[in-house]
Amino acid sequence: MAGSVAMNPVVLVHGGASSEIPQDLEERLRQGVVRAATAGYKVLKEGGRALDAVEAAVTILEDDPEFNAGHGAVLNAEGTVEMDASIMDGRDLSSGAVCAARCIANPIQLARLVMEKTPHCLLTSHGAAKFACAMGVPVIPGEQLITERNRQDLEKEKQKTDAETPSPQKNQGTVGAVALDSNGDVAYATSTGGLMNKMVGRVGDSPCVGSGGYADSAMGAVSSTGHGESILKVNLARLILFHVQQGKAVGEAADTALGYMKSKVKGEGGVIVVSNAGDWAAKWTTESMPWAAAQDGKVHFGLHRDEARVFSLP
Ligand code: ASP
């Protein structure tokens, strides 16, 4: 809590740091992040908590087949979908996560149930599935999450020779949200299908608190995207908030930590950050990252580096 003064709520979302977005996809990605930020903002304007706003925003992005999370998640080396997700409440640092989860539509909702209904922070594949059943979360055929585009992308990927193998920074589209509510509390949510053609059982940064995201109402909140192994090595989300704690502005904190990740482990990625004062930034070192931020009745959004558009909500 920030005290008795009502804060100006804000929600930010991202649709994954990426190095190659096909042109025909760009507009759909912009629309997707705008839709998610608008939905999260509505939750906040109606008095909802930051936690509810990030869950609502990420659920929309998981349901959108254009993003690498939930429906539309990329395929692993065996052609199946294994998803990672985490959520954190900055009020008391409670968090929940699932990893290598299969056959559910919305991993972020299951992550929230882990946070609220178990004494644990993270459940893995089989345990996550058992828990989903116990909570009455519908099990869906894994096929239902697979898009034709992802099937073709995996096929193309597998045909490549070693020399052609793309850097692991390619083909991303993880989703995430951060929010500050009128009570002054923050939260984050991150959800992903991980990296295309990953080994079965590979888990990235997205379900790991401190790397895939972090939220502490004493500082702010971050959701990360990019090369998971690099993000894990530098604890990207917590590192950014460390810089914020040390007095850096949110954009500078994000640039410093992303720059460190690039120079130290050659990792590329992107982040969205909100401080507990309502300052926010969307930053990335890859070519592009769809993002949107809703605050003061306006939605700001963009995808390429020099792009920042804005419109007023009705
Ligand atoms: N960070 C995710 C992972 O490595 C991928 C992404 O952000 O696109 O699993």
XYZ file of N, CA and C in Angstrom, residues 12-14 54 86-88 90 175-180 186-191 205-206 208-217 219-225 231 235-245 250-251 253-254 257-258 270-276 279-283 289:
210
model
N 0.359 -2.103 -18.150
C 1.196 -2.245 -19.351
C 1.205 -3.706 -19.753
N 1.218 -3.970 -21.050
C 1.352 -5.356 -21.498
C 2.427 -5.437 -22.582
N 2.994 -6.642 -22.758
C 3.884 -6.874 -23.903
C 3.477 -8.169 -24.590
N -3.688 -7.789 -14.177
C -2.662 -8.502 -14.958
C -3.168 -9.880 -15.387
N 3.733 -17.414 -14.638
C 3.812 -17.036 -13.217
C 3.098 -15.720 -12.984
N 2.722 -15.526 -11.721
C 1.998 -14.321 -11.323
C 2.464 -13.948 -9.919
N 2.493 -12.648 -9.619
C 2.983 -12.228 -8.299
C 2.225 -11.003 -7.814
N 2.330 -7.841 -5.516
C 3.307 -6.978 -4.858
C 2.922 -6.557 -3.448
N 3.919 -13.445 -23.521
C 3.095 -12.304 -23.137
C 3.283 -11.980 -21.654
N 2.994 -10.725 -21.306
C 3.122 -10.342 -19.900
C 2.390 -9.053 -19.625
N 2.153 -8.810 -18.347
C 1.487 -7.570 -17.935
C 2.019 -7.147 -16.576
N 2.043 -5.831 -16.351
C 2.319 -5.273 -15.019
C 1.256 -4.211 -14.768
N 0.932 -3.994 -13.498
C -0.090 -2.985 -13.206
C 0.150 -2.368 -11.833
N -0.344 -1.129 -11.726
C -0.384 -0.416 -10.441
C -1.854 -0.052 -10.210
N 1.171 -3.190 -6.760
C 1.571 -3.636 -8.093
C 1.482 -5.156 -8.199
N 1.452 -5.646 -9.434
C 1.460 -7.089 -9.702
C 2.050 -7.305 -11.084
N 2.495 -8.537 -11.326
C 2.913 -8.906 -12.688
C 2.353 -10.279 -13.033
N 2.238 -10.535 -14.334
C 1.894 -11.872 -14.838
C 2.664 -12.088 -16.130
N 3.216 -13.278 -16.317
C 3.963 -13.621 -17.534
C 3.549 -15.029 -17.970
N 3.373 -15.247 -19.262
C 2.947 -16.565 -19.745
C 3.578 -16.838 -21.105
N 12.573 -18.773 -18.235
C 12.519 -17.785 -17.154
C 11.098 -17.452 -16.700
N 10.140 -17.639 -17.611
C 8.794 -17.093 -17.367
C 8.124 -17.562 -16.068
N 9.735 -18.298 -13.374
C 10.690 -18.120 -12.269
C 10.646 -16.684 -11.764
N 10.176 -16.548 -10.541
C 10.065 -15.236 -9.898
C 11.465 -14.633 -9.764
N 11.593 -13.380 -10.176
C 12.908 -12.717 -10.140
C 13.505 -12.622 -11.529
N 13.153 -13.597 -12.387
C 13.652 -13.585 -13.762
C 12.536 -13.195 -14.736
N 11.493 -14.049 -14.825
C 10.367 -13.779 -15.728
C 9.486 -12.639 -15.249
N 9.667 -12.226 -14.022
C 8.901 -11.095 -13.500
C 9.156 -10.914 -12.018
N 8.752 -9.767 -11.525
C 8.831 -9.519 -10.083
C 7.874 -8.385 -9.750
N 7.299 -8.429 -8.569
C 6.388 -7.357 -8.145
C 6.531 -7.146 -6.655
N 6.799 -5.913 -6.280
C 6.900 -5.543 -4.863
C 6.350 -4.120 -4.761
N 5.266 -3.956 -4.023
C 4.622 -2.635 -3.964
C 5.530 -1.568 -3.356
N 8.408 -1.093 -4.519
C 9.250 -0.632 -5.640
C 8.474 -0.498 -6.934
N 7.968 -1.618 -7.441
C 7.277 -1.632 -8.726
C 7.151 -3.055 -9.229
N 6.895 -3.190 -10.520
C 6.717 -4.527 -11.098
C 7.339 -4.583 -12.492
N 7.784 -5.798 -12.852
C 8.429 -6.041 -14.155
C 7.903 -7.351 -14.726
N 7.691 -7.415 -16.039
C 7.484 -8.687 -16.736
C 8.509 -8.753 -17.861
N 9.195 -9.906 -17.977
C 10.295 -10.041 -18.941
C 9.917 -10.945 -20.104
N 10.648 -10.785 -21.181
C 10.557 -11.673 -22.348
C 11.924 -11.710 -23.015
N 18.004 -14.631 -19.358
C 17.221 -13.903 -18.347
C 17.401 -14.553 -16.977
N 18.860 -12.814 -13.554
C 17.675 -12.460 -12.729
C 17.117 -11.114 -13.183
N 16.772 -11.058 -14.460
C 16.501 -9.768 -15.096
C 15.472 -8.879 -14.369
N 14.343 -9.451 -13.982
C 13.271 -8.612 -13.413
C 13.698 -8.002 -12.076
N 14.284 -8.834 -11.236
C 14.701 -8.328 -9.913
C 15.873 -7.359 -10.051
N 16.718 -7.612 -11.060
C 17.851 -6.710 -11.296
C 17.349 -5.308 -11.652
N 16.321 -5.248 -12.480
C 15.766 -3.942 -12.859
C 15.232 -3.227 -11.611
N 14.501 -3.968 -10.778
C 13.944 -3.320 -9.581
C 15.034 -2.946 -8.576
N 16.129 -3.673 -8.611
C 17.279 -3.275 -7.783
C 17.752 -1.881 -8.217
N 17.857 -1.685 -9.525
C 18.280 -0.370 -10.029
C 17.259 0.709 -9.680
N 15.970 0.346 -9.717
C 14.927 1.313 -9.344
C 15.096 1.673 -7.860
N 15.338 0.642 -7.063
C 15.564 0.847 -5.620
C 16.739 1.791 -5.363
N 12.687 4.343 -14.223
C 12.354 2.995 -14.703
C 12.976 2.671 -16.075
N 12.974 3.632 -16.987
C 13.527 3.380 -18.319
C 15.024 3.137 -18.260
N 16.689 2.086 -15.622
C 16.910 0.814 -14.915
C 16.761 -0.349 -15.894
N 15.747 -0.275 -16.750
C 15.513 -1.346 -17.725
C 16.666 -1.403 -18.730
N 19.861 -2.898 -17.108
C 19.822 -4.350 -16.884
C 19.835 -5.118 -18.205
N 19.106 -4.617 -19.210
C 19.125 -5.291 -20.518
C 20.516 -5.195 -21.144
N 13.347 -8.208 -23.686
C 12.554 -6.994 -23.509
C 11.818 -7.047 -22.183
N 11.389 -5.882 -21.723
C 10.695 -5.811 -20.434
C 9.655 -4.698 -20.447
N 8.661 -4.852 -19.581
C 7.793 -3.729 -19.241
C 7.962 -3.502 -17.743
N 7.999 -2.248 -17.354
C 8.252 -1.890 -15.956
C 7.258 -0.826 -15.526
N 6.731 -0.943 -14.308
C 5.962 0.157 -13.719
C 6.508 0.379 -12.301
N 6.656 1.629 -11.919
C 7.108 1.903 -10.553
C 5.887 2.098 -9.663
N 6.096 2.091 -8.366
C 4.952 2.276 -7.466
C 4.469 3.724 -7.449
N 5.237 5.558 -12.810
C 6.098 5.763 -13.985
C 6.256 4.418 -14.689
N 6.301 4.432 -15.995
C 6.407 3.152 -16.697
C 7.342 3.252 -17.902
N 7.783 2.071 -18.356
C 8.650 2.011 -19.541
C 8.505 0.650 -20.200
N 8.637 0.635 -21.518
C 8.712 -0.605 -22.296
C 10.037 -0.543 -23.048
N 10.915 -1.528 -22.840
C 12.266 -1.490 -23.418
C 12.639 -2.862 -23.964
N 9.112 -5.256 -30.197
C 8.305 -5.854 -29.122
C 6.958 -5.128 -29.081
